[in-house]
Amino acid sequence: MSAPTAKLLLAADRRKVAPLDPAEPLTIGRAAANRLCLANQEGVSDHHAVVRFSSSQGWLVCDWQSSDGTFLEGRQVHQCRRLDDGDEIRLGRSGPVLVFKCAVTPAPPSSPAPQSISVGNKHVAVAEIRTASVQSEPQHPHIFSWWLLLCLGGLLLLPFPLLFWPLQAGALAGWILLGSRKQHKLTLVLRDGRALRHGFANRRTALAHRNGIRQAIGQDPALP
């Protein structure tokens, strides 16, 4: 896989740009030895994160030795995760945000621009769309309350360990499994004020649709 041209922009000031070199990982942190030194930014560790290119996976962001974590589109990066055009990287829970910008290969000049876009089972004219965005929400927002209630109720079985421990283990597994599931909603706001929504199980697919729609209506996919 050839490396597309890419860069990082500081969300608070998009004039500050760090070009990315596929041959040399971009180290990020407060220490002066980093290729991207953020010495004056709160929440950034000395050696916080690395952005590098993989010939098999594309551009990746990896947590390095951060104390407050590295977050990609709101989800914590535990090892490495793939970057897509427009993704936001937050250093720490309240640190600076970097926007990943990747060059998109333009369509051939002879390719006609789409006149309408399909969202779910609906067709929307491109000219009617004002904005497109993606929001991620838990599929089971009340799972913690149900898990806590089940654990407290399980205390009644405490004298019966053969029943108590399997119940607690099952409750914990269910909480981890269901609590990690999210639905990613693509929202289109039309020029007449109406909003159309469509859910995706995969965030990358939802972002791909969002970026494609933004390109069709002439907006920058990297906008928040």
CSV table of N, CA, C and O in Angstrom, one decimal, residues 8 18-21 24-28 35-36 49-52:
chain,number,residue,atom,x,y,z
A,8,LEU,N,-1.2,16.3,10.4
A,8,LEU,CA,-2.0,16.6,11.6
A,8,LEU,C,-2.1,18.1,11.8
A,8,LEU,O,-1.2,18.9,11.6
A,18,ALA,N,1.5,19.7,11.2
A,18,ALA,CA,2.6,18.7,11.3
A,18,ALA,C,2.5,17.7,10.2
A,18,ALA,O,1.7,16.9,10.2
A,19,PRO,N,3.4,17.9,9.1
A,19,PRO,CA,3.3,16.9,8.0
A,19,PRO,C,3.7,15.5,8.5
A,19,PRO,O,4.5,15.4,9.5
A,20,LEU,N,3.2,14.5,7.9
A,20,LEU,CA,3.5,13.1,8.3
A,20,LEU,C,4.3,12.5,7.2
A,20,LEU,O,4.0,12.6,6.0
A,21,ASP,N,5.4,11.8,7.6
A,21,ASP,CA,6.3,11.1,6.7
A,21,ASP,C,6.1,9.6,6.9
A,21,ASP,O,6.4,9.1,8.0
A,24,GLU,N,9.1,7.8,8.6
A,24,GLU,CA,9.5,8.1,10.0
A,24,GLU,C,8.3,8.4,10.9
A,24,GLU,O,7.6,9.3,10.6
A,25,PRO,N,8.1,7.6,11.9
A,25,PRO,CA,7.0,7.8,12.8
A,25,PRO,C,7.0,9.2,13.4
A,25,PRO,O,8.1,9.7,13.7
A,26,LEU,N,5.9,9.8,13.6
A,26,LEU,CA,5.8,11.0,14.3
A,26,LEU,C,5.5,10.8,15.8
A,26,LEU,O,4.5,10.4,16.2
A,27,THR,N,6.6,11.1,16.6
A,27,THR,CA,6.4,10.9,18.1
A,27,THR,C,5.8,12.2,18.6
A,27,THR,O,6.2,13.3,18.2
A,28,ILE,N,4.9,12.1,19.6
A,28,ILE,CA,4.2,13.3,20.1
A,28,ILE,C,4.4,13.3,21.6
A,28,ILE,O,4.2,12.2,22.3
A,35,ARG,N,9.3,14.5,17.7
A,35,ARG,CA,9.3,15.2,16.5
A,35,ARG,C,8.1,16.3,16.6
A,35,ARG,O,8.2,17.3,15.9
A,36,LEU,N,7.1,16.0,17.3
A,36,LEU,CA,6.0,17.0,17.6
A,36,LEU,C,6.1,17.3,19.1
A,36,LEU,O,5.5,16.5,19.8
A,49,ALA,N,2.1,9.8,22.4
A,49,ALA,CA,1.6,9.0,21.3
A,49,ALA,C,2.5,9.0,20.1
A,49,ALA,O,3.4,9.8,20.0
A,50,VAL,N,2.2,8.1,19.2
A,50,VAL,CA,3.0,8.0,17.9
A,50,VAL,C,2.0,7.8,16.8
A,50,VAL,O,1.0,7.0,16.9
A,51,VAL,N,2.2,8.5,15.7
A,51,VAL,CA,1.4,8.3,14.5
A,51,VAL,C,2.4,7.8,13.4
A,51,VAL,O,3.5,8.4,13.2
A,52,ARG,N,2.1,6.6,12.9
A,52,ARG,CA,3.0,6.0,11.9
A,52,ARG,C,2.2,5.3,10.8
A,52,ARG,O,1.0,5.2,10.9
